[in-house]
Short mmCIF file of C-alpha atoms in Angstrom, two decimals:
data_model
loop_
_atom_site.label_atom_id
_atom_site.label_comp_id
_atom_site.label_asym_id
_atom_site.label_seq_id
_atom_site.Cartn_x
_atom_site.Cartn_y
_atom_site.Cartn_z
CA MET A 72 -0.18 -0.02 -0.05
CA LYS A 73 0.92 3.65 -0.77
CA PRO A 74 1.43 5.93 1.94
CA SER A 75 -1.36 8.74 1.86
CA VAL A 76 -0.21 12.82 1.59
CA ILE A 77 -2.73 15.44 1.82
CA VAL A 78 -1.43 18.33 0.14
CA VAL A 79 -3.05 21.65 1.33
CA GLY A 80 -2.42 24.42 -1.31
CA GLY A 81 -2.65 24.10 -5.41
CA GLY A 82 -0.47 26.83 -6.21
CA ILE A 83 2.90 25.52 -8.09
CA SER A 84 4.75 25.10 -4.76
CA GLY A 85 1.72 22.59 -3.93
CA LEU A 86 1.67 21.27 -7.27
CA ALA A 87 5.47 20.35 -7.50
CA ALA A 88 4.90 18.40 -4.23
CA ALA A 89 2.53 16.43 -5.67
CA TRP A 90 4.56 15.85 -8.89
CA GLU A 91 7.17 14.90 -6.43
CA LEU A 92 5.13 12.56 -4.66
CA ARG A 93 3.74 10.95 -7.83
CA ASP A 94 5.06 7.55 -7.97
CA GLU A 95 5.43 7.12 -4.25
CA ALA A 96 2.62 7.82 -2.48
CA ASP A 97 -1.68 8.35 -2.88
CA VAL A 98 -1.88 12.40 -2.91
CA THR A 99 -4.76 14.54 -2.86
CA VAL A 100 -4.24 18.31 -3.36
CA LEU A 101 -6.82 20.65 -1.80
CA GLU A 102 -7.42 24.09 -3.27
CA SER A 103 -9.62 26.66 -1.51
CA GLY A 104 -9.74 28.55 -5.00
CA SER A 105 -11.58 27.37 -8.12
CA ARG A 106 -8.32 26.17 -9.99
CA VAL A 107 -5.09 25.51 -9.32
CA GLY A 108 -2.01 27.30 -10.08
CA GLY A 109 -1.88 30.12 -7.66
CA LYS A 110 -0.23 32.99 -9.04
CA LEU A 111 0.46 30.89 -12.52
CA ARG A 112 -2.69 32.48 -13.95
CA THR A 113 -3.08 32.53 -17.77
CA THR A 114 -6.44 33.95 -19.24
CA ALA A 115 -8.05 35.44 -22.19
CA PHE A 116 -7.53 38.92 -22.83
CA ALA A 117 -8.33 40.61 -26.01
CA GLY A 118 -8.44 37.37 -27.69
CA VAL A 119 -5.26 35.97 -26.59
CA PRO A 120 -3.68 34.14 -23.54
CA VAL A 121 -2.33 36.78 -21.34
CA ASP A 122 -0.46 36.09 -17.85
CA GLU A 123 -2.23 37.68 -14.78
CA GLY A 124 0.47 36.77 -12.41
CA ALA A 125 4.04 35.21 -13.19
CA GLU A 126 5.03 35.75 -16.87
CA SER A 127 8.21 33.82 -16.74
CA LEU A 128 10.48 31.18 -14.79
CA MET A 129 13.85 32.02 -13.91
CA ALA A 130 16.51 30.03 -16.48
CA LEU A 131 19.67 30.97 -13.92
CA ARG A 132 17.90 28.68 -11.24
CA PRO A 133 17.08 25.42 -12.75
CA GLU A 134 14.28 24.08 -10.79
CA ALA A 135 11.28 25.42 -12.56
CA VAL A 136 12.88 25.40 -16.30
CA ARG A 137 13.58 21.53 -15.19
CA LEU A 138 10.28 20.53 -13.88
CA ALA A 139 8.71 21.94 -17.20
CA ARG A 140 10.81 19.76 -19.14
CA GLU A 141 10.02 17.06 -17.13
CA VAL A 142 5.99 17.57 -17.58
CA GLY A 143 6.54 17.70 -21.26
CA LEU A 144 6.61 21.70 -22.17
CA GLY A 145 10.41 21.76 -23.15
CA GLY A 146 9.61 22.53 -26.95
CA GLU A 147 6.97 25.00 -25.21
CA LEU A 148 9.90 27.00 -23.47
CA CYS A 149 10.94 30.37 -25.33
CA ASP A 150 13.44 33.19 -24.71
CA PRO A 151 12.25 36.87 -24.45
CA ALA A 152 13.69 39.32 -26.77
CA ALA A 153 16.82 40.50 -25.97
CA SER A 154 16.89 43.63 -24.27
CA PRO A 155 18.55 45.61 -21.46
CA THR A 156 17.02 46.36 -17.89
CA THR A 157 15.24 49.57 -18.54
CA LEU A 158 14.39 52.18 -15.74
CA TRP A 159 12.33 55.14 -16.15
CA SER A 160 14.23 57.53 -14.18
CA GLY A 161 14.39 61.58 -14.18
CA GLY A 162 11.64 61.48 -16.98
CA ALA A 163 13.10 59.18 -19.34
CA LEU A 164 13.59 55.48 -20.28
CA ARG A 165 17.41 54.60 -19.76
CA PRO A 166 19.24 51.29 -20.18
CA LEU A 167 21.07 49.67 -16.92
CA PRO A 168 24.45 48.95 -18.44
CA ALA A 169 24.93 45.46 -17.88
CA GLY A 170 26.95 43.67 -15.26
CA HIS A 171 24.81 44.29 -12.21
CA VAL A 172 23.49 42.35 -9.35
CA MET A 173 19.96 43.43 -8.46
CA GLY A 174 21.40 47.17 -9.50
CA VAL A 175 24.58 47.11 -8.08
CA PRO A 176 26.99 47.62 -10.30
CA ALA A 177 29.98 45.77 -11.39
CA ASP A 178 31.43 48.82 -12.90
CA PRO A 179 30.18 52.14 -11.95
CA ALA A 180 32.32 53.80 -14.82
CA ALA A 181 29.68 52.43 -17.11
CA LEU A 182 26.76 54.75 -15.18
CA ALA A 183 28.65 57.89 -16.18
CA GLY A 184 26.49 59.91 -19.02
CA THR A 185 23.43 57.37 -18.22
CA GLY A 186 21.51 59.78 -16.54
CA LEU A 187 20.94 57.38 -14.01
CA LEU A 188 22.92 58.43 -11.31
CA SER A 189 24.19 62.06 -10.90
CA PRO A 190 28.49 62.78 -11.66
CA GLU A 191 28.79 62.81 -7.93
CA GLY A 192 26.82 59.41 -7.32
CA VAL A 193 28.59 57.61 -10.01
CA GLU A 194 32.01 58.86 -8.39
CA ARG A 195 30.69 58.05 -4.68
CA ALA A 196 29.91 54.31 -6.13
CA ALA A 197 33.25 53.90 -7.58
CA ARG A 198 34.77 54.54 -4.28
CA GLU A 199 33.36 51.43 -2.88
CA ALA A 200 36.76 49.68 -3.65
CA GLU A 201 38.75 51.94 -1.65
CA LEU A 202 36.70 51.81 1.33
CA PRO A 203 37.56 49.60 4.58
CA ALA A 204 35.15 46.52 4.85
CA ALA A 205 34.48 44.61 8.04
CA PRO A 206 33.29 41.47 7.73
CA LEU A 207 29.42 41.23 7.76
CA ALA A 208 28.13 39.53 10.91
CA GLY A 209 24.46 38.80 11.72
CA ASP A 210 21.83 40.44 9.08
CA CYS A 211 20.95 43.80 8.01
CA SER A 212 19.02 45.68 5.76
CA VAL A 213 19.88 45.94 2.22
CA ALA A 214 19.80 49.82 2.44
CA ALA A 215 22.03 49.97 5.32
CA TYR A 216 24.69 47.85 3.85
CA LEU A 217 24.65 48.87 0.28
CA THR A 218 24.41 53.04 1.33
CA ASP A 219 27.37 52.72 3.32
CA ARG A 220 29.27 51.23 0.42
CA PHE A 221 27.79 52.54 -2.46
CA GLY A 222 25.96 55.76 -1.40
CA ARG A 223 22.29 56.36 -1.30
CA GLU A 224 21.56 57.16 -5.22
CA VAL A 225 22.69 53.58 -6.04
CA VAL A 226 20.30 52.27 -3.51
CA ASP A 227 17.34 54.93 -4.50
CA ARG A 228 17.65 54.57 -8.21
CA LEU A 229 19.37 51.24 -9.30
CA VAL A 230 18.51 48.74 -6.36
CA GLU A 231 15.14 49.93 -4.93
CA PRO A 232 13.34 49.73 -8.66
CA LEU A 233 14.43 45.94 -8.91
CA LEU A 234 13.60 45.46 -5.44
CA GLY A 235 10.14 46.12 -5.80
CA GLY A 236 9.94 44.14 -8.96
CA VAL A 237 10.88 41.13 -7.21
CA TYR A 238 9.71 41.66 -3.97
CA ALA A 239 7.40 44.66 -3.83
CA GLY A 240 9.40 45.61 -1.07
CA ARG A 241 11.84 48.22 0.40
CA ALA A 242 15.69 48.09 0.59
CA ASP A 243 15.36 49.65 4.04
CA LEU A 244 13.22 46.60 5.24
CA LEU A 245 14.50 44.00 3.11
CA SER A 246 16.85 41.40 4.61
CA LEU A 247 20.45 41.62 2.41
CA ARG A 248 21.14 37.77 3.60
CA ALA A 249 17.74 36.33 2.64
CA THR A 250 17.42 38.74 -0.82
CA MET A 251 21.03 39.33 -1.65
CA PRO A 252 22.93 35.84 -0.84
CA ARG A 253 25.71 35.95 -2.93
CA LEU A 254 26.65 39.98 -2.16
CA ALA A 255 26.05 38.81 1.66
CA ALA A 256 28.41 35.65 1.14
CA ILE A 257 31.14 38.44 -0.33
CA ALA A 258 30.04 40.67 2.43
CA GLU A 259 31.17 37.81 5.13
CA HIS A 260 34.76 37.87 3.90
CA GLY A 261 35.30 41.58 4.84
CA THR A 262 36.24 42.67 1.32
CA PRO A 263 34.95 45.45 -1.04
CA LEU A 264 32.33 44.03 -3.15
CA LEU A 265 33.81 45.88 -6.53
CA PRO A 266 36.65 43.78 -6.74
CA THR A 267 35.08 40.63 -6.51
CA LEU A 268 32.08 41.45 -8.80
CA ALA A 269 34.56 42.34 -11.33
CA ARG A 270 36.33 39.26 -11.47
CA LEU A 271 32.91 37.55 -11.40
CA ARG A 272 32.14 39.33 -14.35
CA SER A 273 35.44 38.56 -16.23
CA ALA A 274 34.96 34.88 -15.78
CA GLY A 275 32.71 34.81 -18.69
CA PRO A 276 29.83 32.41 -19.30
CA ALA A 277 31.31 29.42 -17.58
CA GLY A 278 32.07 31.60 -14.31
CA PRO A 279 30.34 31.23 -11.09
CA ALA A 280 28.29 33.86 -10.66
CA ARG A 281 24.65 34.20 -10.05
CA PRO A 282 21.91 36.60 -9.93
CA ALA A 283 21.26 37.58 -6.01
CA ALA A 284 17.64 37.24 -5.99
CA ASP A 285 14.94 35.33 -7.14
CA ALA A 286 13.01 35.92 -10.68
CA PRO A 287 10.27 38.80 -10.20
CA ALA A 288 6.83 37.27 -10.41
CA ALA A 289 5.57 40.13 -12.59
CA GLY A 290 7.01 43.06 -14.69
CA PRO A 291 10.30 42.61 -17.04
CA ALA A 292 13.22 40.68 -16.20
CA GLY A 293 14.98 42.21 -13.07
CA THR A 294 18.54 41.24 -13.14
CA THR A 295 21.61 41.11 -15.53
CA PRO A 296 24.46 39.02 -13.91
CA PRO A 297 28.07 39.80 -13.70
CA ALA A 298 28.43 36.43 -15.68
CA GLY A 299 26.59 33.32 -16.31
CA PRO A 300 23.77 32.17 -18.87
CA ALA A 301 22.86 34.54 -21.38
CA VAL A 302 18.86 34.28 -20.47
CA ALA A 303 17.75 34.77 -17.36
CA VAL A 304 14.76 33.81 -17.71
CA GLN A 305 12.33 31.68 -19.97
CA GLY A 306 8.55 31.97 -20.89
CA VAL A 307 6.06 29.51 -22.06
CA VAL A 308 4.48 29.71 -25.64
CA GLY A 309 0.99 30.43 -24.67
CA GLY A 310 1.72 31.49 -21.12
CA THR A 311 2.95 30.19 -17.65
CA GLY A 312 -0.56 29.06 -16.98
CA ARG A 313 0.16 26.24 -19.00
CA PHE A 314 3.01 25.33 -16.85
CA ALA A 315 0.88 24.84 -13.64
CA GLN A 316 -1.88 22.91 -15.50
CA ALA A 317 0.61 20.42 -17.08
CA VAL A 318 2.47 19.77 -13.43
CA ALA A 319 -1.39 19.14 -11.97
CA ALA A 320 -1.99 16.75 -15.05
CA ALA A 321 1.15 14.69 -14.75
CA SER A 322 1.20 14.41 -11.32
CA GLY A 323 -1.97 11.95 -11.29
CA ALA A 324 -2.89 13.58 -7.93
CA ARG A 325 -6.63 14.07 -6.96
CA ILE A 326 -7.36 17.81 -6.91
CA LEU A 327 -10.13 19.10 -5.45
CA THR A 328 -11.02 22.59 -5.96
CA ARG A 329 -13.43 24.89 -3.84
CA THR A 330 -12.19 23.36 -0.68
CA THR A 331 -10.99 25.37 2.01
CA VAL A 332 -9.05 23.42 4.90
CA ARG A 333 -10.28 24.61 8.23
CA ALA A 334 -8.22 22.42 10.53
CA LEU A 335 -5.86 19.37 11.04
CA SER A 336 -4.71 17.51 13.94
CA PRO A 337 -1.91 14.48 14.01
CA GLY A 338 -3.78 11.69 15.08
CA PRO A 339 -2.82 9.17 18.05
CA SER A 340 -1.58 6.55 15.49
CA GLY A 341 0.35 9.32 13.90
CA ARG A 342 -1.97 9.75 10.79
CA TRP A 343 -3.33 13.37 10.26
CA ARG A 344 -6.77 14.34 10.36
CA VAL A 345 -8.01 17.12 7.94
CA ARG A 346 -11.39 19.11 8.18
CA ALA A 347 -12.22 21.08 4.92
CA ASP A 348 -15.42 22.96 3.62
CA THR A 349 -16.50 22.45 0.14
CA ALA A 350 -19.78 23.65 -1.56
CA ASP A 351 -21.05 20.26 -0.96
CA GLY A 352 -20.54 20.59 3.11
CA PRO A 353 -17.91 19.62 5.49
CA LEU A 354 -15.24 17.04 4.60
CA THR A 355 -12.81 14.98 6.52
CA LEU A 356 -9.87 13.23 5.25
CA THR A 357 -7.12 11.49 6.86
CA ALA A 358 -3.56 10.75 5.85
CA ASP A 359 -0.29 9.42 6.51
CA ALA A 360 1.41 12.79 5.39
CA VAL A 361 0.61 16.67 5.09
CA VAL A 362 2.04 19.02 2.77
CA LEU A 363 1.29 22.74 3.80
CA ALA A 364 1.89 24.78 0.63
CA LEU A 365 -0.11 28.02 2.02
CA PRO A 366 0.93 31.76 2.55
CA ALA A 367 2.37 32.31 5.68
CA PHE A 368 -0.65 33.79 7.05
CA ALA A 369 -2.92 30.94 6.28
CA ALA A 370 -0.59 28.05 7.18
CA ALA A 371 -0.36 29.87 10.74
CA GLU A 372 -4.04 29.44 11.46
CA LEU A 373 -3.55 25.77 10.72
CA LEU A 374 -0.08 25.54 12.80
CA LEU A 375 -0.93 27.70 15.84
CA PRO A 376 -2.71 24.99 17.96
CA HIS A 377 -0.05 22.23 17.47
CA ALA A 378 2.74 24.37 16.82
CA PRO A 379 2.57 27.51 18.21
CA LEU A 380 5.89 29.08 17.84
CA ALA A 381 6.01 28.07 13.99
CA GLY A 382 2.45 29.66 13.68
CA GLU A 383 3.28 32.96 15.73
CA GLU A 384 6.47 33.23 13.29
CA LEU A 385 4.60 32.32 10.26
CA ALA A 386 2.07 35.18 11.22
CA GLY A 387 4.42 37.74 11.96
CA ILE A 388 5.67 37.75 8.43
CA PRO A 389 4.48 41.16 6.53
CA HIS A 390 2.83 40.97 2.80
CA ALA A 391 2.70 43.26 0.29
CA SER A 392 -0.63 43.92 -1.91
CA THR A 393 0.03 44.67 -5.40
CA ALA A 394 -1.85 44.96 -9.15
CA VAL A 395 -1.30 43.91 -12.54
CA ILE A 396 -3.14 46.27 -15.18
CA THR A 397 -3.18 44.59 -18.51
CA LEU A 398 -3.84 46.82 -21.58
CA ALA A 399 -4.15 46.25 -25.56
CA PHE A 400 -3.89 49.13 -27.44
CA SER A 401 -4.22 49.38 -31.34
CA ARG A 402 -1.07 49.35 -33.29
CA ALA A 403 -3.15 51.51 -36.36
CA HIS A 404 -4.21 53.90 -34.11
CA ALA A 405 -1.21 54.40 -31.76
CA GLN A 406 1.15 57.09 -32.46
CA HIS A 407 4.04 55.78 -31.11
CA LEU A 408 5.32 52.23 -30.16
CA PRO A 409 7.83 51.64 -27.66
CA GLU A 410 10.73 49.66 -28.06
CA GLY A 411 12.11 47.19 -25.61
CA ASN A 412 10.76 44.72 -23.14
CA GLY A 413 9.30 47.30 -20.63
CA PHE A 414 10.69 49.47 -17.64
CA LEU A 415 11.12 49.61 -13.87
CA VAL A 416 10.53 52.77 -11.76
CA PRO A 417 12.64 54.17 -9.20
CA PRO A 418 10.27 54.67 -6.11
CA VAL A 419 12.09 58.49 -5.07
CA ASP A 420 10.53 59.66 -8.37
CA GLY A 421 7.07 59.28 -6.93
CA ARG A 422 5.02 57.47 -9.76
CA THR A 423 2.22 55.11 -9.29
CA LEU A 424 3.74 52.59 -11.47
CA LYS A 425 6.39 50.30 -10.37
CA ALA A 426 6.85 48.36 -13.62
CA ALA A 427 5.69 47.82 -16.97
CA SER A 428 6.16 44.89 -19.36
CA PHE A 429 5.85 45.19 -23.27
CA LEU A 430 4.57 41.84 -23.81
CA SER A 431 4.17 41.95 -27.63
CA ASN A 432 7.98 42.96 -27.98
CA LYS A 433 8.88 40.39 -25.05
CA TRP A 434 7.37 37.39 -26.23
CA ALA A 435 7.10 36.92 -30.23
CA TRP A 436 4.43 34.21 -29.63
CA LEU A 437 2.31 36.67 -27.97
CA GLY A 438 3.03 39.73 -30.95
CA ALA A 439 2.52 36.63 -33.67
CA ALA A 440 -0.81 36.00 -32.07
CA ALA A 441 -2.12 39.81 -32.20
CA PRO A 442 -0.27 41.38 -34.59
CA ASP A 443 -2.75 44.26 -34.31
CA LEU A 444 -2.55 44.74 -31.06
CA PHE A 445 0.06 45.93 -28.43
CA VAL A 446 -0.21 44.39 -25.19
CA LEU A 447 1.53 45.39 -22.00
CA ARG A 448 1.18 45.03 -18.34
CA ALA A 449 1.95 47.64 -15.74
CA SER A 450 2.12 46.93 -12.04
CA VAL A 451 1.36 48.65 -9.11
CA GLY A 452 2.11 48.32 -4.94
CA ARG A 453 5.19 48.28 -2.75
CA ILE A 454 4.89 47.33 0.83
CA GLY A 455 3.66 50.61 2.52
CA GLU A 456 1.80 51.72 -0.89
CA GLU A 457 -1.81 50.85 -0.29
CA ALA A 458 -3.27 54.09 -1.58
CA PRO A 459 -2.84 53.27 -5.31
CA LEU A 460 -4.75 50.08 -4.30
CA ARG A 461 -7.28 51.47 -3.23
CA LEU A 462 -8.31 53.57 -6.33
CA SER A 463 -10.99 51.56 -8.16
CA ASP A 464 -10.38 49.42 -11.20
CA ARG A 465 -11.23 52.53 -13.63
CA ASP A 466 -9.00 55.22 -12.04
CA LEU A 467 -6.37 52.44 -11.81
CA VAL A 468 -6.31 51.90 -15.21
CA ARG A 469 -6.61 55.73 -16.33
CA ARG A 470 -3.71 56.59 -13.68
CA ALA A 471 -1.86 53.83 -15.65
CA VAL A 472 -2.30 54.73 -18.95
CA GLY A 473 -1.28 58.25 -18.16
CA GLU A 474 2.12 57.55 -16.70
CA LEU A 475 2.46 54.96 -19.24
CA HIS A 476 1.92 57.59 -22.22
CA ARG A 477 4.65 60.34 -20.58
CA ALA A 478 7.14 57.24 -19.86
CA ALA A 479 6.84 55.66 -23.32
CA GLY A 480 5.07 57.85 -25.78
CA PRO A 481 1.38 58.47 -27.08
CA LEU A 482 -0.18 54.87 -27.50
CA GLY A 483 -3.77 56.22 -27.80
CA GLU A 484 -6.71 54.72 -25.93
CA PRO A 485 -6.35 51.21 -24.50
CA VAL A 486 -9.41 48.90 -26.48
CA ALA A 487 -9.13 46.41 -23.40
CA ALA A 488 -8.11 46.60 -20.05
CA ARG A 489 -7.82 44.44 -17.14
CA VAL A 490 -7.09 44.93 -13.20
CA THR A 491 -6.04 41.77 -11.48
CA ARG A 492 -5.41 42.26 -7.88
CA TRP A 493 -3.23 40.01 -5.28
CA ASP A 494 -3.83 40.95 -2.26
CA ARG A 495 -1.17 39.89 0.47
CA GLY A 496 0.55 38.23 -2.54
CA LEU A 497 4.22 38.74 -1.70
CA PRO A 498 5.74 37.78 1.56
CA GLN A 499 8.42 40.32 2.66
CA TYR A 500 11.71 39.13 3.56
CA GLY A 501 12.63 41.25 6.67
CA VAL A 502 16.11 41.44 8.45
CA GLY A 503 16.46 38.36 10.26
CA HIS A 504 14.17 36.49 8.07
CA ARG A 505 16.63 33.19 7.28
CA ASP A 506 16.58 32.82 11.34
CA ARG A 507 12.82 33.18 11.29
CA VAL A 508 12.34 30.34 8.74
CA ALA A 509 15.07 28.12 10.69
CA ARG A 510 13.15 28.58 13.89
CA ILE A 511 9.51 28.06 12.08
CA ARG A 512 11.09 24.68 10.53
CA GLU A 513 12.43 23.87 13.97
CA ALA A 514 8.86 24.04 15.60
CA ALA A 515 7.20 22.53 12.83
CA ALA A 516 9.75 19.43 12.56
CA LYS A 517 8.26 18.35 16.23
CA LEU A 518 4.91 17.76 14.53
CA PRO A 519 5.04 13.94 12.60
CA ARG A 520 5.33 13.91 8.69
CA LEU A 521 4.30 17.39 7.98
CA GLY A 522 6.22 19.28 5.14
CA LEU A 523 6.32 23.09 4.67
CA CYS A 524 6.63 25.06 1.21
CA GLY A 525 5.77 28.03 -0.65
CA ALA A 526 6.82 31.65 -1.13
CA ALA A 527 7.35 32.61 2.81
CA TYR A 528 10.44 30.28 2.90
CA GLU A 529 13.51 30.70 0.46
CA GLY A 530 12.57 32.55 -2.20
CA VAL A 531 9.38 34.32 -3.74
CA GLY A 532 10.15 33.24 -7.56
CA VAL A 533 8.46 30.46 -9.36
CA ALA A 534 11.71 28.14 -9.21
CA ALA A 535 12.31 28.61 -5.69
CA CYS A 536 8.67 27.55 -4.86
CA VAL A 537 9.04 24.64 -6.90
CA ALA A 538 12.36 23.64 -5.10
CA THR A 539 10.52 23.91 -1.60
CA GLY A 540 7.79 21.87 -3.04
CA ARG A 541 9.90 19.09 -4.04
CA ALA A 542 11.91 19.21 -1.03
CA ALA A 543 8.55 19.46 1.39
CA ALA A 544 7.49 16.45 -0.81
CA ARG A 545 11.02 14.48 -0.30
CA GLU A 546 11.00 15.18 3.49
CA VAL A 547 7.38 13.52 4.21
CA LEU A 548 8.40 10.77 2.05
CA ALA A 549 11.37 9.98 4.39
CA ALA A 550 9.53 10.20 7.20
CA VAL A 551 6.50 7.67 6.03
#
């Protein structure tokens, strides 16, 4: 008899766990929504499939791309159009020179004349190699460390927009160790960053460098590593929602949607009892093991009665809400069509938008599917910036269109518009996050045959979520 495992949560983390368990266990996935996939959701918009959440998979981390190949989507993976990271900064679209790690420049001299930094800001950043550096002890915020090393302009104008694209967070609040682990590893040695980044960059495509953080869940590609694979992210022809659906189908799991788990408890025999509400009434299931693939706040509610410390720590993780505004413009009526894949916005400039992704340029399959339209997505929302999200959909669209016209030129009026809101969609990795996760996992380990996975732990991107899902599955398999 195969052991039975209940996976609570049908996002990509839970689906990856179900896939990992497919040959060794009898798996049931319980999902509160009407569909699985979580933030991998592709729906029809203006006659073409368009992603409402994540639009790409990290290629520099192998987990998501590898799983896509394993479930039969290898031939459907596609590269974005080649384009530099671009910032809407100081009233103009300005390409960020290659060779940066989440905005931290490997060669500050390349920023001269770009308009991204003042001459004083460029000169201050270049002095980093000459500054004394004490070994990093403990954790600190991204801003605290990088301001001391490079000056505030680098943080405000280069690092902040990329962090906003990935985490919807703020450099003053985000953990250096959790969001920029490669830079933190250099800092631990007590050496300046620039010489090491320069050496990694000169190592070429075979070098060991990797980006310092996860791929963004929305918006244009955010990082250009000093060295490594030429393509940082890949998409799926027809949208990344196909990836989640393919994993769900290939897992062979029993999937119950519109099923909200209200409580779980370990029984005297070590089996778990799971109580849920469905459209048809209460449902009680038992299983040999459980994988919780839920947002931190939802996992907290289920764990508090049995592992109070884990529940309290999970409940203490803040979350940012965001919104994605998808727009389609008529090519025939647009006075100007922008080039490139999109742009990121430094919050110091006071814009509503934090990013825009020019989908018709970025993904060849989408441009070919709608040759008469120019389709793009704009995103809003950072931690502590709730005011724009209180606007109605209509007002949010109008504000987005106005800023897009100022940033990219006159596109005309949209022929279609859609607003997708992700309430508490992105967990915030505050200072000490890695220690918090260690405490959560230590406390939860006292419960029998329980696995934890999702964006709250070791990364918010698709690849990191896949990795935690598969790891949680292996953990409970070893226990049963």
